[in-house]
Each structure stands twice: as C-alpha cells, then as structure tokens.
Amino acid sequence: MAIDYQELIPNNVNLAGDRSLQRALEHWQPHFLDWWRQLGPSDFLSADVYLRTATSVDAKGWATYGTVKMPEYRWGIFLADAVPDRRIGFGDEFGKPAWQQVPGEHRSTLRRLIVTQGDTEPASVEQLRRLGETCPSLYDLRNLFQVNVEEGRHLWAMVYLLQKYFGRDGREEADELLRRRSGDADSPRMLGAFNEATPDWLSFFMFTYFTDRDGKMQLHSLAQSGFDPLSRTCRFMLTEEAHHMFVGETGISRVVQRTCEAMRAAGISDPTDIAKVRALGVIDLPTIQKKLNLHYTLSLDLFGSEVSTNAANAFNAGIKGRYHETQIKDDHRLQNDTYPVLKLVDGQIKRVDEPALTALNMRLRDDYTQDCVKGLLRWNKIISLAGYDFKLTLPNVAFHRAIGEFKDIHATPDGVLIDDATWNRRRHEWLPSTADGDFIASLMTPVTGTGEFAPWISPPKVGIDNKPGDFEYVKIET
Ligand code: BYC
C-alpha cells in the first residue's frame, strides 16, 4: 500500500480504516511533539534542514530529500510489504502461518520486547540532544538530525504496534516511552547504554557505529518474528538504519584520516606521543582507541547475558529469531544443538559448550562482533596507508562489562584477569579519563560556515544526495 501523506499521521497501514487506532495515535502525537520540543535537538527547532523522508517502502527509491523544520517532519508508520503466505521460520511452531494478531500466550513476551526496542529510540535522541551546538560542519549537523528524526520515527513504529495490538496496556506503555528519560536517576531508560552520556562528536560516531549496530542485529532478529506486523515494521526500520551506521563508520574514518594527515605534515613518527599529536589540534589514535573500547563494551552489554532463558523462550515461541535465520542451514529448532560460550571457569576465561537455545544472545553477539570488525579494517587501512604502525582493535569481551558472565570481574582489553586495585590504577589507560574528555571537549567548537569543517575531522568524500561540498545542509536562523 502506498504511503498516504494527506493524513495527519502519514502511513501505509490504512490508518483511516481503523478509527479508534487513529484517534489513539492522534491523541499521542501532540505528546510526542511536546517531548521532541523539550528533549529533541536543542536550539535548532526553527532551522531548515535538508532531510530525507520516507515516501515509499520500495528498497530502491524509498526516500525523497527536501528542506524541512524538524518539528514539522512527517513522522509516520510504515510497514515493509507483506510476504505472501509467510511462515514462522524457527522454534516450536516452525512452518506454521505467521501470526497477524498477538497470540495470547505470547502477549507479555512480545510486549516486553517491543517496549524495550521502543525505549531505545527516544533514549538515543535524548542522549544526542546537545551535540548540534558543537557540530564540526553543516554536513555533520544534518546527519545528526537525520539520525534523530529517524530514531523518532522508530519510536512511532513501536508505538503503532503497542497501540494497535496491545489495547489499553499498549497505550499505557506508549505514554511511558515518553516519560522515561535517558540518565534520569528516578526514571531511567531501560537498557544501560542508553543512560550513558554522549558528550562529543567522537562519541556520536562511536555510538552510531557500535550502538546502532546492536540495533541492526536486534532488528534483524525481530524481523524474523512469527508476529508478522513486528517483522514488517523491523524490515523497514533496517532500511533507514543503514545510514546511521554509515554516519558512524565514515565519521570515525574521517577523524582517523585527519589525525594521520596532521601527524605526517608535522613529521611525527610515533602516533602514541599523545602530547605532540594533541598539540596539532587533532585527536590522537590512543584516545580514539579508548573511546572505541568504551562504546563497544557498552554495546556488548545490550545483548543481555550470554546464557539466557529469556532468549531461549523467545526463540521457542517463534518471537525472536537469529541473525539471517532463513539462510541458516539447520533444523531451526536447536533442541539438541550446542554453541560455544565464553565463561568464567575456576578464575579463567574458557569456552564452554552450552545448549544452543540458551546461548542465543551469545550467538547474536558473536555475529555482531564479526560485523564490527569490518569498520576496524577500514580505519586501520587509513592508518597503515599513512605509514603508521598502529592498529585499532576490539577489546576482549571480558573487558569492562556490566551485564553477563564477566560483570563481576575485571580484565584488561587483552582478556587478562586483574584485581580491583590494578583495575582502579590502570582503567584510564584503556577507557577515556576526565582529562581525555576535557581535551576532546576543547576541540568541539562549532563550525557552521558552508563547506567548512572543524580542523580535527576530514571532509567527507561525497555529499549527501550527491550535493556539492559547499551545499548549505542546514540553514540556521540567526
Ligand atoms: N541493560 O536474559 P537476559 C537500538 C535485563 S538498540 C539493562 O540476560 P535477554 C538503537 C533484561 O531486560 C537495540 N538491563 O537478556 C540503537 C532482563 O530484565 P527482565 C534495542 C538489561 O532478556 C541506537 C534481565 O536483564 N533492541 O535499536 O535475553 C540508537 C535478564 O536478561 C540489559 C533490543 O534490545 C542491559 N544492557 O535479552 C537507537 C531488542 N541486558 O526482563 C536505537 C529487544 C539485559 O528480567 N530486547 N538486561 O526484567 C531484547 O531482545 C532483550 O530484551 C535484550 C536482553 C537483548 C535487551
């Protein structure tokens, strides 16, 4: 079904044909807009931003670009096309028709997963709220806002499911999604990483690379769901999500590129000579590594415990599948299978075979790690092409964890177990210190001239929508 833009809420779900749902969503809409004005991007409510908006769900040409003020963005409800005669692809009900309604016995599990997914979307907008004030360019500012409005739309995607399929409970949950606040002591967001600060643009790029990639993995798993409306919703969200990870990957590439260029121009041969590199006004590679360590491990926590009965139950029930489930060649039930899990055994990190069903979080996390490596290869290529012997690496999964098997121990990024005293003495060798944060903050002065870029980041190779380098992506009212 085509997207209807005449409606107050653009949609391709025939909202006009379901009056009570339409009323419920139209009732929620002003609350969403209030939330956006209060907790969305600061200071830029009246700026004209060059944004893409979904106009179809066709993978080839789904978005159009145009100038819009963010509070007037057309947030809507879009489902990917239905797959005819779609069947449940895993679990106890493998091969049965996918559900078009919520099965009573799975109601609370489905609700919990949809609410958890929904909670991350406004959380991320809140986390990134102040970044516009220190943008390195109009190009980057526009990308930040694109990510923001689409996370807002992903909130709409989950609120639609809650309000359409979960009655009064769903409406209450939709209100709660606007009530919790990232980092709030009394009413925090649900998952750890979404209560962390994102204080500078390097954090933003790390966040969009590592945390949005957890989003990708989780959405892929939910796109396998036997609950067809959830599957179709997630499939379309994934189309939008790709750009967010692109922003992260190219953002980090551009920071690394600029640092390497500046080091070469200054004749610096040792990239770990932090004081010398910082004196050039660029971010040294060891500090980039520390930020990477932080955001990667916060994102690992988002996969939950390595061994989880929640994950097994959701799989058995046909609610949450594996990454690329349909392409995996096995029985899709996993009753007799095992999967190797890293565990703490007698004070050592060991690989232990666990039932594959309870190890599903670990498996998804392994798929995630493999996906993360691709960016590191690109960043390391930039470093080696510049002639430097330095490699960015992913830390061991036992390092800096708050969830799962390693939450009560300390380990170095190489996976060597250490005691509390050593950890406290050395943690800032591996994670950003206040001084590191202060240094990065000192570089974060806004650059808003057309075609101009902050001196700590290279310009992108191509513009958004093939726009030229001097394109005014955001018109800021002065
Ligand atoms: N922080 O059995 P366990 C995105 C809780 S990101 C706090 O180990 P389970 C995005 C857990 O809720 C993707 N609590 O794990 C990115 C449970 O609590 P209850 C978001 C945590 O349930 C960037 C208890 O610990 N989507 O889209 O198998 C920008 C035991 O749980 C954490 C999803 O996450 C944590 N890190 O799996 C914008 C998909 N981890 O229920 C957006 C939906 C676990 O016992 N969610 N807990 O009170 C899920 O699939 C699962 O809820 C989880 C956890 C994977 C998160």
Short mmCIF file of C-alpha atoms and ligand atoms in Angstrom, two decimals, residues 109 112-125 127-128 147 151 154 189-195 207-208 210-219 221-222 237 241 244 297-312 314 320 358 360-361 364 401-404, ligand 1:
data_model
loop_
_atom_site.label_atom_id
_atom_site.label_comp_id
_atom_site.label_asym_id
_atom_site.label_seq_id
_atom_site.Cartn_x
_atom_site.Cartn_y
_atom_site.Cartn_z
CA THR A 109 6.95 -11.56 25.94
CA ARG A 112 8.36 -6.64 26.68
CA LEU A 113 10.50 -6.88 23.54
CA ILE A 114 8.58 -4.17 21.68
CA VAL A 115 8.73 -1.83 24.68
CA THR A 116 12.48 -2.49 25.11
CA GLN A 117 13.09 -1.76 21.43
CA GLY A 118 10.84 1.32 21.58
CA ASP A 119 12.58 2.67 24.68
CA THR A 120 15.97 2.87 22.96
CA GLU A 121 14.68 5.19 20.22
CA PRO A 122 13.71 8.29 22.23
CA ALA A 123 16.60 7.50 24.58
CA SER A 124 19.09 7.99 21.78
CA VAL A 125 17.51 11.30 20.75
CA GLN A 127 21.46 11.32 24.53
CA LEU A 128 22.44 13.25 21.40
CA VAL A 147 19.58 10.15 12.69
CA GLU A 151 15.01 7.39 15.71
CA HIS A 154 11.31 4.25 15.00
CA ARG A 189 15.78 4.33 30.11
CA MET A 190 15.60 0.54 30.23
CA LEU A 191 18.98 -0.55 28.89
CA GLY A 192 22.33 0.53 30.32
CA ALA A 193 23.98 2.04 27.23
CA PHE A 194 21.01 4.35 26.74
CA ASN A 195 21.62 6.11 30.02
CA PHE A 207 27.60 5.45 19.17
CA THR A 208 26.26 5.31 15.63
CA PHE A 210 28.65 0.41 17.67
CA THR A 211 25.30 1.02 19.36
CA ASP A 212 23.26 1.45 16.20
CA ARG A 213 24.84 -1.79 15.05
CA ASP A 214 23.34 -3.54 18.06
CA GLY A 215 20.11 -2.01 16.75
CA LYS A 216 20.78 -3.60 13.38
CA MET A 217 21.34 -7.06 14.92
CA GLN A 218 18.29 -6.84 17.18
CA LEU A 219 16.08 -5.59 14.36
CA SER A 221 16.34 -10.91 14.85
CA LEU A 222 12.94 -9.29 15.37
CA MET A 237 13.42 0.19 10.04
CA GLU A 241 19.22 2.15 9.98
CA HIS A 244 23.11 5.66 10.81
CA THR A 297 31.70 -2.73 25.52
CA LEU A 298 28.63 -0.68 26.40
CA SER A 299 27.09 -2.07 23.23
CA LEU A 300 28.10 -5.67 24.06
CA ASP A 301 26.04 -5.31 27.24
CA LEU A 302 22.97 -4.67 25.09
CA PHE A 303 22.93 -8.31 24.04
CA GLY A 304 21.99 -9.42 27.57
CA SER A 305 23.54 -12.41 29.34
CA GLU A 306 25.47 -14.96 27.33
CA VAL A 307 23.23 -17.68 28.76
CA SER A 308 19.60 -16.58 28.84
CA THR A 309 16.33 -18.44 29.27
CA ASN A 310 14.51 -15.31 28.04
CA ALA A 311 16.29 -15.69 24.71
CA ALA A 312 15.53 -19.43 24.55
CA ALA A 314 11.53 -16.10 22.72
CA LYS A 320 12.74 -13.60 18.09
CA THR A 358 20.06 -20.59 25.91
CA LEU A 360 21.27 -17.30 21.51
CA ASN A 361 22.33 -13.92 22.92
CA LEU A 364 23.95 -12.84 18.11
CA ARG A 401 31.33 -5.41 31.27
CA ALA A 402 28.23 -4.63 33.32
CA ILE A 403 25.99 -7.46 32.11
CA GLY A 404 26.53 -11.20 31.90
N1 BYC B 1 20.81 -3.08 30.50
O1 BYC B 1 18.16 -12.88 29.96
P1 BYC B 1 18.86 -11.59 29.90
C1 BYC B 1 18.63 0.15 19.01
C2 BYC B 1 17.94 -7.18 31.56
S1 BYC B 1 19.47 -0.91 20.06
C3 BYC B 1 19.84 -3.24 31.41
O2 BYC B 1 20.28 -11.52 30.21
P2 BYC B 1 17.52 -11.10 27.47
C4 BYC B 1 19.12 1.52 18.86
C5 BYC B 1 16.84 -7.81 30.71
O3 BYC B 1 15.96 -6.82 30.18
C6 BYC B 1 18.54 -2.39 20.06
N2 BYC B 1 19.15 -4.39 31.58
O4 BYC B 1 18.67 -10.89 28.50
C7 BYC B 1 20.48 1.77 18.81
C8 BYC B 1 16.19 -8.73 31.71
O5 BYC B 1 15.33 -7.97 32.53
P3 BYC B 1 13.90 -8.59 32.97
C9 BYC B 1 17.42 -2.43 21.08
C10 BYC B 1 19.48 -5.42 30.79
O6 BYC B 1 16.20 -10.76 28.06
C11 BYC B 1 20.92 3.10 18.69
C12 BYC B 1 17.36 -9.19 32.56
O7 BYC B 1 18.40 -8.22 32.38
N3 BYC B 1 16.56 -3.55 20.87
O8 BYC B 1 17.67 -0.24 18.43
O9 BYC B 1 17.69 -12.42 26.80
C13 BYC B 1 20.02 4.13 18.63
C14 BYC B 1 17.88 -10.55 32.16
O10 BYC B 1 18.09 -10.51 30.78
C15 BYC B 1 20.47 -5.34 29.81
C16 BYC B 1 16.54 -4.65 21.67
O11 BYC B 1 17.23 -4.74 22.65
C17 BYC B 1 21.16 -4.10 29.68
N4 BYC B 1 22.14 -3.92 28.76
O12 BYC B 1 17.97 -10.01 26.39
C18 BYC B 1 18.66 3.87 18.70
C19 BYC B 1 15.62 -5.77 21.24
N5 BYC B 1 20.57 -6.53 29.19
O13 BYC B 1 13.09 -8.72 31.70
C20 BYC B 1 18.21 2.56 18.81
C21 BYC B 1 14.61 -6.13 22.27
C22 BYC B 1 19.67 -7.33 29.76
O14 BYC B 1 14.23 -9.88 33.60
N6 BYC B 1 15.21 -6.58 23.51
N7 BYC B 1 19.00 -6.68 30.72
O15 BYC B 1 13.37 -7.51 33.91
C23 BYC B 1 15.73 -7.82 23.68
O16 BYC B 1 15.78 -8.61 22.77
C24 BYC B 1 16.17 -8.22 25.05
O17 BYC B 1 15.38 -7.53 25.97
C25 BYC B 1 17.67 -7.94 25.36
C26 BYC B 1 18.04 -8.67 26.64
C27 BYC B 1 18.54 -8.40 24.19
C28 BYC B 1 17.93 -6.45 25.59
#
